[in-house]
Amino acid sequence: MNLVNETEKYIFSTYKRFPIVLVKGKGSRVWDQDGKEYLDFVSGLAVCSLGHCHPKVVEAIEVQAKNLLHVSNLFHTKPQIELARLLVENSFADKVFFCNSGAEANEGAIKLSRKYMRDKKEDRFEIIAMRNSFHGRTLATITATGQEKFKEGFDPLMPGFTHVPFDNMDAVQRAVTEKTTAIMVEPIQGEGGVNCPSDSYLKELRAFCDEKKLLLIFDEIQVGLGRTGKLFAYEHYGITPDIMTLAKALAGGLPIGALLARDEIAKSFIPGTHASTFGGNPLVTAAGIAAFTALKDPALLGNCSSMGAYFMDELNQLKKKHPVIREVRGKGLIIAMELTMPGAEIVNKCLQKGVLINCVQNNVLRFLPPLIVTKEEVDHVVALLDEVLTS
Ligand SMILES: *Cc1c(COP(=O)(O)O)cnc(C)c1O
């Protein structure tokens, strides 16, 4: 029996997988079990932003694995403290809570925003989230997610969430009630199709939250950590959120999530109120120190901005030639090419030709190359897209 059939036999069929078995990765490339090479513009869905098997991350894992893999959070560990210090020193936040995934970080953010209001003796618990958003697969995070397809069959969902159109201040103003505690938003929607807000939107949201004394929660799980050309997406807009969630790229390929907040808010989580057995485990946070240190390198962020701008220009050139391309959008190296037709066939053709790309929302090709991507690699993918769209 081949491995693809064994997946069907032994693993829940929650994913539609491509029929290749990957065995090795290095930089922006991966190889399958037959030795075929692929240029990877999926990057483990924005996890492998440093490229595959970044040497500093691998080394940190090797060193830490020989010393200490895990102890409980009943004790202090150096890697966890060090990664928290790095995150605090490089962001708006004063405190960090570590967990194991994006959904878990968002669960923490939702719980924290409720607890904060309860501590202030305010009976407020509602969260305003955005249509087309994506926040994870737990019950609270599918409820926060603004797409019906993730909720079907799982009701009753969590009480206390309302949804408004993204990038629309009037809708937010209409949705707020005396029960509202927070507004939860991805600064750029990833899974929802790489939707970038107008320049003033997040600033206006910030001002509105200040006026109404609401918490502003940024889910930067996909667009944080260098993906947009700045370390955090909020830096583009001259504002800071009150709570921010991170995950994906933070530990260079190991599972991690993080919840960040200012002291005044973080202090609502006291001993016993929230926890995670594996959260901030020494192995994962040692990898996180190496990954975060590499991700905040201005040269890497500069490459992300310049390659992102170049890639978008090239895709806009393609748009002139291929009417099937409706729009090119993005920031840094999260880029979408929206088509007037389904994208699955193009993704399959690219895979056959050794390039991995991804399609969301049925007709939006999403490109998430590693931030180390080169001009030659971008040229290669653009030439292949041109060829595939021509045929
Ligand atoms: C991926 C993602 C999540 C969920 O992260 P998991 O680690 O899969 O739980 C949440 N929010 C955003 C914006 C994401 O892109």
Coordinates of C-alpha atoms and ligand atoms in Angstrom, one line a residue:
M1 CA 0.0 0.0 0.0
N2 CA 1.4 3.4 -0.9
L3 CA 1.6 6.2 1.7
V4 CA -1.2 8.2 0.1
N5 CA -3.6 5.3 0.6
E6 CA -2.3 4.8 4.1
T7 CA -3.3 8.4 4.9
E8 CA -6.8 7.5 3.9
K9 CA -6.7 4.4 5.9
Y10 CA -5.4 5.8 9.2
I11 CA -6.0 9.5 9.3
F12 CA -9.2 11.5 9.7
S13 CA -10.0 12.8 6.2
T14 CA -10.2 16.5 7.3
Y15 CA -7.8 17.6 4.6
K16 CA -7.9 17.4 0.8
R17 CA -4.2 16.6 0.4
F18 CA -2.2 16.8 -2.8
P19 CA -0.9 13.3 -3.8
I20 CA 2.7 13.9 -2.9
V21 CA 4.7 12.8 0.2
L22 CA 7.3 15.4 1.3
V23 CA 10.4 14.2 2.9
K24 CA 12.9 17.1 2.9
G25 CA 13.0 20.9 3.0
K26 CA 15.8 23.4 2.7
G27 CA 15.4 27.2 2.2
S28 CA 12.6 27.9 -0.2
R29 CA 12.5 24.3 -1.6
V30 CA 11.0 20.9 -0.6
W31 CA 11.5 17.4 -2.0
D32 CA 9.1 14.5 -2.3
Q33 CA 9.9 10.8 -1.7
D34 CA 10.7 10.4 -5.4
G35 CA 13.3 13.1 -5.2
K36 CA 11.2 15.7 -7.2
E37 CA 12.0 19.3 -6.2
Y38 CA 9.4 22.0 -5.5
L39 CA 9.7 25.7 -5.0
D40 CA 7.5 26.3 -2.0
F41 CA 5.3 29.4 -2.1
V42 CA 3.0 28.0 0.6
S43 CA 5.6 27.9 3.3
G44 CA 3.6 25.6 5.6
L45 CA 0.8 28.2 5.4
A46 CA 3.0 31.1 6.6
V47 CA 4.8 29.0 9.2
C48 CA 8.2 28.6 7.4
S49 CA 8.8 32.3 6.8
L50 CA 12.5 31.7 7.3
G51 CA 12.5 28.9 4.7
H52 CA 12.7 25.3 5.6
C53 CA 15.0 24.0 8.3
H54 CA 16.7 27.4 9.0
P55 CA 20.1 26.4 10.4
K56 CA 19.9 28.6 13.5
V57 CA 16.5 27.1 14.4
V58 CA 17.7 23.6 13.8
E59 CA 20.8 24.2 15.9
A60 CA 18.8 25.7 18.8
I61 CA 16.5 22.7 18.7
E62 CA 19.5 20.3 18.8
V63 CA 21.2 22.1 21.7
Q64 CA 18.0 22.4 23.7
A65 CA 16.9 18.8 23.0
K66 CA 20.1 17.5 24.7
N67 CA 19.5 19.6 27.8
L68 CA 15.8 19.8 28.6
L69 CA 12.7 19.0 26.5
H70 CA 9.9 19.7 29.0
V71 CA 9.0 20.7 32.5
S72 CA 5.7 22.0 33.7
N73 CA 4.9 25.7 34.0
L74 CA 5.1 25.1 37.8
F75 CA 8.8 26.0 37.2
H76 CA 10.8 28.7 35.5
T77 CA 12.7 28.0 32.3
K78 CA 15.3 30.2 30.6
P79 CA 14.1 29.9 26.9
Q80 CA 10.5 30.8 27.8
I81 CA 11.7 33.9 29.7
E82 CA 14.1 34.9 26.9
L83 CA 11.5 34.6 24.1
A84 CA 8.9 36.6 26.2
R85 CA 11.5 39.3 26.8
L86 CA 12.3 39.5 23.0
L87 CA 8.6 39.8 22.2
V88 CA 8.0 42.5 24.8
E89 CA 11.1 44.5 23.8
N90 CA 10.0 44.4 20.2
S91 CA 6.3 45.1 20.5
F92 CA 3.7 47.3 22.2
A93 CA 3.1 44.6 24.8
D94 CA 4.2 44.2 28.4
K95 CA 3.4 40.5 29.0
V96 CA 3.2 37.3 27.0
F97 CA 1.2 34.0 27.6
F98 CA 2.5 31.0 25.6
C99 CA 0.3 28.3 24.1
N100 CA 0.5 25.9 21.2
S101 CA -1.5 27.2 18.3
G102 CA -3.2 30.1 16.8
A103 CA -6.7 29.0 17.8
E104 CA -5.5 28.5 21.4
A105 CA -4.0 32.0 21.4
N106 CA -7.3 33.5 20.1
E107 CA -9.2 31.5 22.8
G108 CA -7.0 33.1 25.3
A109 CA -7.6 36.6 23.8
I110 CA -11.4 36.0 24.0
K111 CA -11.2 34.8 27.6
L112 CA -8.9 37.6 28.6
S113 CA -11.2 40.3 27.1
R114 CA -14.2 38.9 29.1
K115 CA -12.2 38.5 32.3
Y116 CA -10.9 42.0 32.0
M117 CA -14.4 43.5 31.9
R118 CA -15.6 41.2 34.8
D119 CA -12.7 42.4 36.9
K120 CA -13.8 46.0 36.2
K121 CA -17.3 44.9 37.4
E122 CA -18.7 45.5 34.0
D123 CA -21.2 43.2 32.5
R124 CA -19.7 43.2 29.0
F125 CA -18.8 40.1 27.0
E126 CA -19.7 40.7 23.4
I127 CA -17.1 40.6 20.7
I128 CA -17.5 42.3 17.3
A129 CA -15.6 40.3 14.7
M130 CA -15.4 40.6 10.9
R131 CA -17.1 38.9 8.0
N132 CA -14.7 36.8 6.0
S133 CA -12.3 36.6 9.0
F134 CA -10.6 33.4 10.2
H135 CA -9.6 32.8 13.8
G136 CA -9.3 29.0 14.2
R137 CA -11.2 25.8 14.7
T138 CA -12.1 25.6 18.4
L139 CA -15.8 26.3 19.2
A140 CA -15.1 29.9 20.3
T141 CA -12.8 30.6 17.4
I142 CA -15.2 29.2 14.7
T143 CA -17.8 31.4 16.3
A144 CA -15.5 34.4 16.0
T145 CA -14.7 33.4 12.4
G146 CA -16.9 35.3 10.0
Q147 CA -17.4 32.4 7.4
E148 CA -20.4 30.1 7.6
K149 CA -18.6 27.1 6.0
F150 CA -16.5 26.6 9.2
K151 CA -19.6 26.6 11.5
E152 CA -22.0 24.2 9.7
G153 CA -22.9 21.2 11.8
F154 CA -21.3 22.5 15.0
D155 CA -24.0 24.5 16.6
P156 CA -24.9 25.6 19.2
L157 CA -22.0 28.0 18.9
M158 CA -20.8 30.4 21.6
P159 CA -23.0 33.2 22.6
G160 CA -21.7 36.8 22.5
F161 CA -20.3 37.3 19.0
T162 CA -21.6 39.6 16.2
H163 CA -20.1 40.1 12.8
V164 CA -19.8 43.2 10.6
P165 CA -18.3 43.7 7.1
F166 CA -14.5 44.2 7.2
D167 CA -13.2 47.8 6.4
N168 CA -16.6 49.4 7.3
M169 CA -16.6 51.8 10.2
D170 CA -20.4 52.6 10.0
A171 CA -21.1 48.9 10.5
V172 CA -19.0 48.8 13.6
Q173 CA -20.7 51.9 15.0
R174 CA -24.1 50.3 14.5
A175 CA -23.1 47.0 16.0
V176 CA -21.7 48.2 19.3
T177 CA -23.9 47.8 22.4
E178 CA -23.5 48.3 26.1
K179 CA -22.5 44.7 26.3
T180 CA -19.5 45.0 23.8
T181 CA -16.1 44.2 25.3
A182 CA -13.8 44.0 22.3
I183 CA -13.3 44.3 18.5
M184 CA -11.4 41.4 17.1
V185 CA -9.8 41.8 13.7
E186 CA -7.0 40.5 11.4
P187 CA -5.2 43.7 10.2
I188 CA -5.1 42.0 6.8
Q189 CA -7.5 39.0 6.3
G190 CA -5.5 36.0 5.3
E191 CA -7.7 33.0 4.8
G192 CA -10.6 35.3 3.8
G193 CA -8.7 36.1 0.5
V194 CA -5.9 38.5 1.5
N195 CA -8.2 41.5 2.1
C196 CA -6.3 44.7 2.9
P197 CA -8.3 47.5 4.6
S198 CA -8.2 51.1 3.5
D199 CA -5.4 53.2 5.0
S200 CA -7.5 54.9 7.7
Y201 CA -9.7 51.9 8.8
L202 CA -7.5 50.4 11.6
K203 CA -6.7 53.9 12.9
E204 CA -10.4 54.7 13.1
L205 CA -11.1 51.4 14.8
R206 CA -8.4 52.3 17.4
A207 CA -10.0 55.7 18.0
F208 CA -13.5 54.1 18.3
C209 CA -12.3 51.6 20.8
D210 CA -10.7 54.4 22.9
E211 CA -13.9 56.4 22.8
K212 CA -16.1 53.5 23.8
K213 CA -13.5 51.9 26.2
L214 CA -13.4 48.7 24.1
L215 CA -10.4 46.4 23.7
L216 CA -8.9 46.1 20.3
I217 CA -7.7 42.6 19.5
F218 CA -5.4 42.1 16.5
D219 CA -5.1 38.5 15.3
E220 CA -1.6 38.7 13.7
I221 CA -1.2 35.0 13.5
Q222 CA -0.8 35.0 9.7
V223 CA 0.3 38.6 8.9
G224 CA 2.5 39.3 12.0
L225 CA 6.2 38.3 12.4
G226 CA 7.5 40.0 9.2
R227 CA 5.0 38.7 6.7
T228 CA 4.0 42.2 5.6
G229 CA 7.5 43.7 5.6
K230 CA 7.3 45.0 9.2
L231 CA 7.8 42.8 12.2
F232 CA 4.1 43.3 13.2
A233 CA 1.3 44.4 10.8
Y234 CA 0.0 47.1 13.2
E235 CA 3.3 49.0 12.7
H236 CA 2.1 50.0 9.2
Y237 CA -0.9 51.9 10.6
G238 CA 0.7 54.0 13.4
I239 CA -1.4 52.4 16.1
T240 CA -1.2 49.6 18.6
P241 CA -3.8 47.0 19.6
D242 CA -4.6 46.2 23.3
I243 CA -4.2 42.4 22.7
M244 CA -2.4 40.6 19.9
T245 CA -2.2 36.9 19.0
L246 CA 0.7 35.3 17.3
A247 CA 1.5 31.7 16.2
K248 CA 2.5 30.3 12.8
A249 CA 6.0 31.6 12.1
L250 CA 7.0 32.2 15.7
A251 CA 9.0 29.0 16.3
G252 CA 10.3 28.5 12.8
G253 CA 8.2 25.3 12.3
L254 CA 7.5 24.0 15.8
P255 CA 4.0 24.4 17.2
I256 CA 3.5 27.6 19.3
G257 CA 1.0 30.3 20.0
A258 CA 1.3 33.5 22.0
L259 CA -1.0 36.0 23.5
L260 CA 0.4 39.5 24.1
A261 CA -1.1 42.4 26.1
R262 CA -0.3 45.5 28.0
D263 CA 0.1 45.0 31.8
E264 CA -3.2 46.6 32.7
I265 CA -5.1 43.9 30.7
A266 CA -2.7 41.0 31.3
K267 CA -3.1 41.3 35.0
S268 CA -6.7 39.9 34.8
F269 CA -5.1 36.4 34.2
I270 CA -4.0 35.5 37.8
P271 CA -2.8 32.0 38.9
G272 CA -5.5 29.4 38.1
T273 CA -7.4 31.5 35.5
H274 CA -5.7 30.2 32.4
A275 CA -3.1 27.6 31.6
S276 CA -1.5 25.3 29.0
T277 CA 0.6 22.2 29.8
F278 CA 2.9 22.5 26.8
G279 CA 2.6 26.3 26.5
G280 CA 6.1 27.9 26.3
N281 CA 7.8 24.5 26.6
P282 CA 11.7 24.9 26.6
L283 CA 12.2 23.1 23.3
V284 CA 9.7 25.2 21.4
T285 CA 10.7 28.5 23.0
A286 CA 14.4 27.8 22.3
A287 CA 13.4 27.4 18.6
G288 CA 11.3 30.5 19.0
I289 CA 14.3 32.6 20.2
A290 CA 16.3 31.6 17.1
A291 CA 13.3 32.1 14.8
F292 CA 12.2 35.5 16.2
T293 CA 15.8 36.8 16.2
A294 CA 16.1 35.9 12.5
L295 CA 12.6 37.3 11.7
K296 CA 13.3 40.7 13.2
D297 CA 16.4 41.2 11.1
P298 CA 16.0 44.4 9.1
A299 CA 17.7 42.9 6.1
L300 CA 15.1 40.1 6.0
L301 CA 12.2 42.5 6.5
G302 CA 13.7 44.7 3.7
N303 CA 13.9 41.7 1.4
C304 CA 10.2 40.9 2.2
S305 CA 9.1 44.5 1.3
S306 CA 11.2 44.7 -1.9
M307 CA 10.4 41.2 -3.1
G308 CA 6.8 41.7 -2.3
A309 CA 6.6 44.9 -4.3
Y310 CA 8.4 43.3 -7.2
F311 CA 6.2 40.2 -7.1
M312 CA 3.1 42.4 -7.1
D313 CA 4.4 44.5 -10.0
E314 CA 5.1 41.3 -12.0
L315 CA 1.6 39.9 -11.3
N316 CA 0.1 43.2 -12.3
Q317 CA 2.0 42.9 -15.6
L318 CA 0.4 39.4 -16.0
K319 CA -3.0 40.9 -15.3
K320 CA -2.7 43.1 -18.4
K321 CA -2.2 40.0 -20.5
H322 CA -4.6 37.6 -18.9
P323 CA -8.2 38.9 -18.5
V324 CA -8.9 35.9 -16.2
I325 CA -7.0 37.8 -13.5
R326 CA -9.5 40.1 -11.7
E327 CA -7.2 41.7 -9.1
V328 CA -3.8 41.5 -7.5
R329 CA -3.5 42.6 -3.9
G330 CA -1.4 42.2 -0.8
K331 CA 1.3 43.6 1.4
G332 CA 4.9 42.4 1.7
L333 CA 4.9 38.7 0.9
I334 CA 1.2 37.9 1.5
I335 CA -0.1 38.3 -2.0
A336 CA -3.3 37.3 -3.7
M337 CA -4.3 37.0 -7.3
E338 CA -8.1 36.9 -7.6
L339 CA -9.4 35.0 -10.7
T340 CA -12.7 35.1 -12.5
M341 CA -12.6 31.3 -12.4
P342 CA -11.8 28.6 -9.8
G343 CA -8.1 28.3 -9.0
A344 CA -7.8 24.6 -8.2
E345 CA -6.7 23.6 -11.7
I346 CA -3.9 26.2 -11.8
V347 CA -2.7 25.1 -8.4
N348 CA -2.5 21.5 -9.7
K349 CA -0.7 22.5 -12.9
C350 CA 1.9 24.5 -10.9
L351 CA 2.4 21.4 -8.6
Q352 CA 3.1 19.2 -11.6
K353 CA 5.6 21.8 -12.7
G354 CA 7.3 21.9 -9.3
V355 CA 5.8 25.0 -7.7
L356 CA 3.6 24.9 -4.6
I357 CA 0.9 27.6 -4.3
N358 CA -2.4 27.7 -2.5
C359 CA -5.9 28.7 -3.3
V360 CA -8.5 30.2 -0.9
Q361 CA -12.1 31.2 -1.3
N362 CA -12.2 29.0 -4.4
N363 CA -10.9 31.6 -6.9
V364 CA -8.1 33.5 -5.0
L365 CA -4.5 32.2 -5.5
R366 CA -2.6 33.0 -2.3
F367 CA 1.2 33.3 -2.4
L368 CA 3.1 33.0 0.9
P369 CA 6.7 32.6 -0.1
P370 CA 9.4 32.5 2.5
L371 CA 10.7 35.9 3.4
I372 CA 14.1 34.9 2.0
V373 CA 12.7 34.5 -1.5
T374 CA 15.0 35.7 -4.3
K375 CA 14.1 37.6 -7.5
E376 CA 15.0 34.5 -9.6
E377 CA 12.5 32.5 -7.6
V378 CA 9.8 35.1 -8.1
D379 CA 10.6 35.3 -11.8
H380 CA 10.3 31.5 -12.1
V381 CA 6.9 31.5 -10.5
V382 CA 5.6 34.4 -12.6
A383 CA 6.9 32.8 -15.8
L384 CA 5.1 29.5 -14.8
L385 CA 1.9 31.3 -14.0
D386 CA 2.1 33.0 -17.4
E387 CA 2.6 29.7 -19.1
V388 CA -0.2 27.9 -17.1
L389 CA -2.7 30.8 -17.7
T390 CA -1.9 30.8 -21.5
S391 CA -2.6 27.1 -21.8
Ligands
LIG1 C1 -3.9 30.1 10.9 C2 -4.7 31.1 11.6 C3 -5.3 30.9 12.8 C4 -5.4 29.5 13.5 O1 -4.1 29.0 13.8 P1 -4.0 27.5 14.2 O2 -2.6 27.3 14.6 O3 -4.3 26.7 12.9 O4 -5.0 27.2 15.3 C5 -6.0 31.9 13.4 N1 -6.0 33.1 12.9 C6 -5.4 33.4 11.7 C7 -5.5 34.8 11.1 C8 -4.8 32.4 11.0 O5 -4.2 32.6 9.8

